[in-house]
Each structure stands twice: as C-alpha cells, then as structure tokens.
C-alpha cells in the first residue's frame, strides 16, 4: 500500500512539473512573471497543494523558477528552451561517443548492453518516464567512458533539461521504440571501436529527437 501511494504521489508531482513547464513554454506564464498563490495554482492545475509544493521545489532546483523573499515566486528569465538543449547536445554528444568508442573497455560495453536491456523492459511496459531515466543514464555512462572529466561535467549541466525533454518526446507514438533501436546500434558501434559510425549514429539519434520534439509541439498546439 505504501509503495502504491508513493508512486501515485511521484506521478502527481511529475505531472505538476510538466504542466507548469508547458504553461511557461506556451507563454501563459511569462519569463519574470510572478506565479499565482499556491492554493489558486493547485486548483487551476487540478493537483494537491502538497504535489504542487514538491513540483515547485524541483523547478526551483532546476533554475526554472526563483523565490524572492517577501515578494513571492517568479518564473526565471534565464530558461533554456528544449531546442536549445538539443542544439547543445548535437555539439557535445557525437564527440563524447566518439571518444567512448576509442577508449571503452569490455566491461564498459557490458554495462551499456545491460542498460539497453533495462530500456527494453521499459519499452515493453510502456513506462515512458522509466525509459527516459534509462536513456539519461546511458548518455551519462558514455560521458564517463570517454575518459574526460570536463565532458562529464558539461553533460551533467544539461542532465535535468535532457530528462524533461525526453519525457516530452517519448510519449509520441514510435519515439521510444526508435530511441531504443538507436541505442542498440550505438552500443554495437562502440563495441567495435568504430568511432566514426558511433558519432554518426548519435547525430542521427539526436536529429530524430529534434524532429519528434517538433511533432509534439505541433500536436500540443492543435
């Protein structure tokens, strides 16, 4: 019973985060705008104040909102758009996987294969959020395998933005399955130490994510 209640609470918090970010993305909450009082905002979103408070804590941690003492909570004026995150990833991640393919060990490849097995389970279960977490862990593992701490730190700075972006993208029909297949192909390229192919596959994967993100924008505006 406790696990079910905890899972439900986590889902409500996650849903609250998504709805708030959508309000900001759609311009219904502008950068620099003060958020409504929590009781009003919770009622508008259809969630409990407890779930809303947890969502606001997470958004504050991510830098999406900021509390000002005596004034209230405001939308940050330094929000990074999903497309900007993807552009950064397209610059960063093909280079990361290229180095990983050159430097990885057999144990590293085995770790990536296990991660893909976890992804397969999430695909079968239609667990979009779980798949997004596995996806993020996979890309973080590649950064560690690249053997460059600066790249690990750079990728970590966009980690939270990546997770939200993936949560948006994965619910589009076919997106999760395509992402899973791309990851399988990338593992094989890394295992063969084919750095050129690995980099090309990462670019194709992120191009596909960009296209899917644009599709999600079109659907949400209908």
CSV table of C-alpha atoms in Angstrom, one decimal:
chain,number,residue,atom,x,y,z
A,1,UNK,CA,0.0,0.0,0.0
A,2,UNK,CA,2.8,2.4,0.9
A,3,UNK,CA,4.6,1.8,-2.4
A,4,UNK,CA,1.4,2.4,-4.4
A,5,UNK,CA,0.8,5.7,-2.5
A,6,UNK,CA,4.4,6.8,-3.0
A,7,UNK,CA,4.2,6.0,-6.7
A,8,UNK,CA,1.0,7.9,-7.1
A,9,UNK,CA,2.5,10.9,-5.3
A,10,UNK,CA,5.5,10.9,-7.6
A,11,UNK,CA,3.3,10.7,-10.6
A,12,UNK,CA,1.3,13.8,-9.4
A,13,UNK,CA,4.5,15.7,-8.8
A,14,UNK,CA,5.8,14.8,-12.2
A,15,UNK,CA,2.5,15.8,-13.8
A,16,UNK,CA,2.6,19.1,-12.0
A,17,UNK,CA,6.1,19.8,-13.2
A,18,UNK,CA,5.1,19.0,-16.8
A,19,UNK,CA,2.0,21.2,-16.6
A,20,UNK,CA,3.9,24.1,-15.2
A,21,UNK,CA,6.7,23.9,-17.8
A,22,UNK,CA,4.0,23.7,-20.5
A,23,UNK,CA,2.4,26.9,-19.2
A,24,UNK,CA,5.8,28.6,-19.4
A,25,UNK,CA,6.7,27.1,-22.8
A,26,UNK,CA,3.3,28.2,-24.2
A,27,UNK,CA,3.7,31.7,-22.9
A,28,UNK,CA,0.8,31.5,-20.4
A,29,UNK,CA,3.4,32.2,-17.7
A,30,UNK,CA,5.9,34.7,-19.0
A,31,UNK,CA,9.6,34.9,-18.0
A,32,UNK,CA,9.9,37.1,-15.0
A,33,UNK,CA,6.2,36.8,-14.1
A,34,UNK,CA,5.0,36.2,-10.6
A,35,UNK,CA,3.3,32.8,-10.0
A,36,UNK,CA,-0.2,32.9,-8.6
A,37,UNK,CA,-0.7,31.9,-4.9
A,38,UNK,CA,-0.2,28.1,-4.4
A,39,UNK,CA,-3.9,27.4,-3.5
A,40,UNK,CA,-5.1,29.1,-6.7
A,41,UNK,CA,-2.3,27.5,-8.8
A,42,UNK,CA,-3.0,24.0,-7.4
A,43,UNK,CA,-6.7,24.4,-8.1
A,44,UNK,CA,-6.0,25.5,-11.7
A,45,UNK,CA,-3.7,22.5,-12.3
A,46,UNK,CA,-6.1,20.1,-10.6
A,47,UNK,CA,-3.5,18.8,-8.1
A,48,UNK,CA,-3.0,18.9,-4.4
A,49,UNK,CA,-1.0,21.7,-2.7
A,50,UNK,CA,1.4,19.0,-1.5
A,51,UNK,CA,2.2,17.8,-5.0
A,52,UNK,CA,2.4,21.4,-6.2
A,53,UNK,CA,4.9,22.3,-3.4
A,54,UNK,CA,7.2,19.4,-4.4
A,55,UNK,CA,6.9,20.4,-8.1
A,56,UNK,CA,7.9,24.0,-7.2
A,57,UNK,CA,10.9,22.8,-5.2
A,58,UNK,CA,12.1,20.7,-8.2
A,59,UNK,CA,11.6,23.6,-10.6
A,60,UNK,CA,13.5,25.9,-8.3
A,61,UNK,CA,16.3,23.4,-8.1
A,62,UNK,CA,16.4,23.4,-11.9
A,63,UNK,CA,16.5,27.2,-12.0
A,64,UNK,CA,13.2,27.4,-13.9
A,65,UNK,CA,11.6,29.5,-11.0
A,66,UNK,CA,13.0,31.5,-8.2
A,67,UNK,CA,11.6,32.7,-4.9
A,68,UNK,CA,12.3,36.2,-3.8
A,69,UNK,CA,11.9,36.9,-0.1
A,70,UNK,CA,8.9,39.0,0.7
A,71,UNK,CA,7.8,39.1,-2.9
A,72,UNK,CA,6.8,35.6,-4.0
A,73,UNK,CA,7.9,33.1,-6.6
A,74,UNK,CA,8.8,34.2,-10.2
A,75,UNK,CA,9.4,32.5,-13.5
A,76,UNK,CA,13.1,32.7,-14.2
A,77,UNK,CA,14.2,34.9,-17.1
A,78,UNK,CA,17.0,32.5,-17.9
A,79,UNK,CA,15.1,29.4,-19.1
A,80,UNK,CA,16.7,27.2,-21.7
A,81,UNK,CA,14.3,26.0,-24.4
A,82,UNK,CA,14.2,22.3,-25.3
A,83,UNK,CA,15.5,23.1,-28.8
A,84,UNK,CA,18.5,24.9,-27.3
A,85,UNK,CA,19.2,21.9,-25.2
A,86,UNK,CA,19.2,19.7,-28.3
A,87,UNK,CA,21.5,22.0,-30.2
A,88,UNK,CA,23.9,21.8,-27.3
A,89,UNK,CA,23.7,18.0,-27.3
A,90,UNK,CA,24.3,17.8,-31.0
A,91,UNK,CA,27.5,19.7,-30.5
A,92,UNK,CA,28.6,17.8,-27.4
A,93,UNK,CA,27.4,14.2,-27.6
A,94,UNK,CA,28.8,13.0,-31.0
A,95,UNK,CA,32.2,13.9,-29.7
A,96,UNK,CA,31.6,12.1,-26.4
A,97,UNK,CA,30.6,8.8,-28.0
A,98,UNK,CA,33.5,9.1,-30.5
A,99,UNK,CA,35.9,9.1,-27.5
A,100,UNK,CA,34.0,6.4,-25.7
A,101,UNK,CA,34.3,4.1,-28.8
A,102,UNK,CA,38.0,4.7,-28.8
A,103,UNK,CA,38.6,4.2,-25.1
A,104,UNK,CA,35.9,1.9,-23.8
A,105,UNK,CA,36.7,-1.5,-22.1
A,106,UNK,CA,34.9,-4.8,-22.4
A,107,UNK,CA,33.3,-4.0,-19.1
A,108,UNK,CA,32.1,-0.7,-20.4
A,109,UNK,CA,30.4,-2.4,-23.3
A,110,UNK,CA,28.8,-4.9,-21.0
A,111,UNK,CA,27.4,-2.0,-18.9
A,112,UNK,CA,25.9,-0.4,-22.0
A,113,UNK,CA,24.3,-3.7,-23.0
A,114,UNK,CA,22.7,-4.1,-19.6
A,115,UNK,CA,21.4,-0.6,-19.9
A,116,UNK,CA,19.8,-1.5,-23.2
A,117,UNK,CA,18.2,-4.5,-21.6
A,118,UNK,CA,16.7,-2.2,-19.0
A,119,UNK,CA,15.4,0.0,-21.8
A,120,UNK,CA,13.8,-2.9,-23.5
A,121,UNK,CA,11.8,-3.7,-20.3
A,122,UNK,CA,10.6,-0.1,-20.2
A,123,UNK,CA,9.5,-0.2,-23.8
A,124,UNK,CA,7.5,-3.4,-23.2
A,125,UNK,CA,5.9,-1.9,-20.1
A,126,UNK,CA,5.2,1.4,-21.9
A,127,UNK,CA,7.0,3.1,-19.0
A,128,UNK,CA,7.8,6.4,-20.6
A,129,UNK,CA,9.3,8.1,-17.5
A,130,UNK,CA,11.3,5.0,-16.7
A,131,UNK,CA,12.7,4.8,-20.2
A,132,UNK,CA,13.7,8.5,-20.0
A,133,UNK,CA,15.7,7.8,-16.9
A,134,UNK,CA,17.4,4.8,-18.5
A,135,UNK,CA,18.1,7.0,-21.6
A,136,UNK,CA,19.8,9.7,-19.4
A,137,UNK,CA,21.9,7.1,-17.6
A,138,UNK,CA,23.1,5.6,-20.9
A,139,UNK,CA,24.3,9.0,-22.2
A,140,UNK,CA,25.9,9.8,-18.8
A,141,UNK,CA,27.7,6.4,-18.9
A,142,UNK,CA,29.1,7.3,-22.4
A,143,UNK,CA,30.5,10.5,-21.0
A,144,UNK,CA,32.2,8.6,-18.2
A,145,UNK,CA,33.6,6.1,-20.7
A,146,UNK,CA,35.0,9.0,-22.8
A,147,UNK,CA,37.6,9.5,-20.0
A,148,UNK,CA,37.3,13.2,-20.0
A,149,UNK,CA,36.0,14.8,-16.8
A,150,UNK,CA,35.3,18.1,-18.4
A,151,UNK,CA,32.8,16.4,-20.8
A,152,UNK,CA,31.2,14.6,-17.8
A,153,UNK,CA,30.6,17.9,-16.1
A,154,UNK,CA,29.4,19.6,-19.2
A,155,UNK,CA,26.8,16.9,-19.9
A,156,UNK,CA,25.7,16.9,-16.2
A,157,UNK,CA,24.8,20.6,-16.6
A,158,UNK,CA,22.1,19.7,-19.1
A,159,UNK,CA,21.0,16.5,-17.4
A,160,UNK,CA,17.8,17.8,-15.9
A,161,UNK,CA,16.9,19.6,-19.1
A,162,UNK,CA,17.5,16.3,-21.0
A,163,UNK,CA,15.2,14.4,-18.7
A,164,UNK,CA,12.3,16.8,-19.2
A,165,UNK,CA,12.9,16.9,-22.9
A,166,UNK,CA,12.9,13.1,-23.1
A,167,UNK,CA,9.6,12.9,-21.1
A,168,UNK,CA,8.0,15.2,-23.7
A,169,UNK,CA,9.4,13.2,-26.7
A,170,UNK,CA,8.9,9.6,-25.6
A,171,UNK,CA,5.1,9.8,-25.4
A,172,UNK,CA,4.9,10.4,-29.2
A,173,UNK,CA,4.0,7.1,-30.8
A,174,UNK,CA,7.1,5.2,-32.0
A,175,UNK,CA,9.6,7.6,-30.4
A,176,UNK,CA,10.5,5.3,-27.6
A,177,UNK,CA,11.0,2.3,-29.9
A,178,UNK,CA,13.2,4.3,-32.3
A,179,UNK,CA,15.3,5.6,-29.4
A,180,UNK,CA,15.8,2.1,-28.1
A,181,UNK,CA,16.9,0.8,-31.6
A,182,UNK,CA,19.3,3.8,-31.9
A,183,UNK,CA,20.9,2.9,-28.6
A,184,UNK,CA,21.3,-0.7,-29.6
A,185,UNK,CA,23.1,0.3,-32.8
A,186,UNK,CA,25.3,2.8,-30.8
A,187,UNK,CA,26.3,0.0,-28.4
A,188,UNK,CA,27.4,-2.2,-31.3
A,189,UNK,CA,29.4,0.6,-32.9
A,190,UNK,CA,31.1,1.3,-29.5
A,191,UNK,CA,31.8,-2.4,-29.0
A,192,UNK,CA,33.5,-2.5,-32.4
A,193,UNK,CA,35.5,0.7,-31.5
A,194,UNK,CA,34.0,2.2,-34.7
A,195,UNK,CA,34.2,5.8,-33.5
A,196,UNK,CA,33.1,7.3,-36.9
A,197,UNK,CA,29.9,5.2,-37.0
A,198,UNK,CA,29.2,5.8,-33.4
A,199,UNK,CA,29.3,9.6,-33.9
A,200,UNK,CA,27.1,9.3,-37.0
A,201,UNK,CA,24.5,7.3,-35.1
A,202,UNK,CA,24.4,9.7,-32.2
A,203,UNK,CA,23.8,12.6,-34.6
A,204,UNK,CA,21.0,10.6,-36.3
A,205,UNK,CA,19.5,9.8,-32.9
A,206,UNK,CA,19.5,13.4,-31.8
A,207,UNK,CA,18.2,14.6,-35.2
A,208,UNK,CA,15.3,12.2,-34.7
A,209,UNK,CA,14.7,13.6,-31.2
A,210,UNK,CA,14.6,17.1,-32.7
A,211,UNK,CA,12.1,16.1,-35.3
A,212,UNK,CA,9.9,14.3,-32.7
A,213,UNK,CA,10.1,17.3,-30.5
A,214,UNK,CA,8.7,19.5,-33.3
A,215,UNK,CA,5.9,17.0,-33.9
A,216,UNK,CA,5.0,17.1,-30.2
A,217,UNK,CA,4.9,20.9,-30.5
A,218,UNK,CA,2.5,20.7,-33.5
A,219,UNK,CA,0.2,18.2,-31.7
A,220,UNK,CA,0.1,20.3,-28.5
A,221,UNK,CA,-0.9,23.4,-30.4
A,222,UNK,CA,-3.9,21.7,-32.1
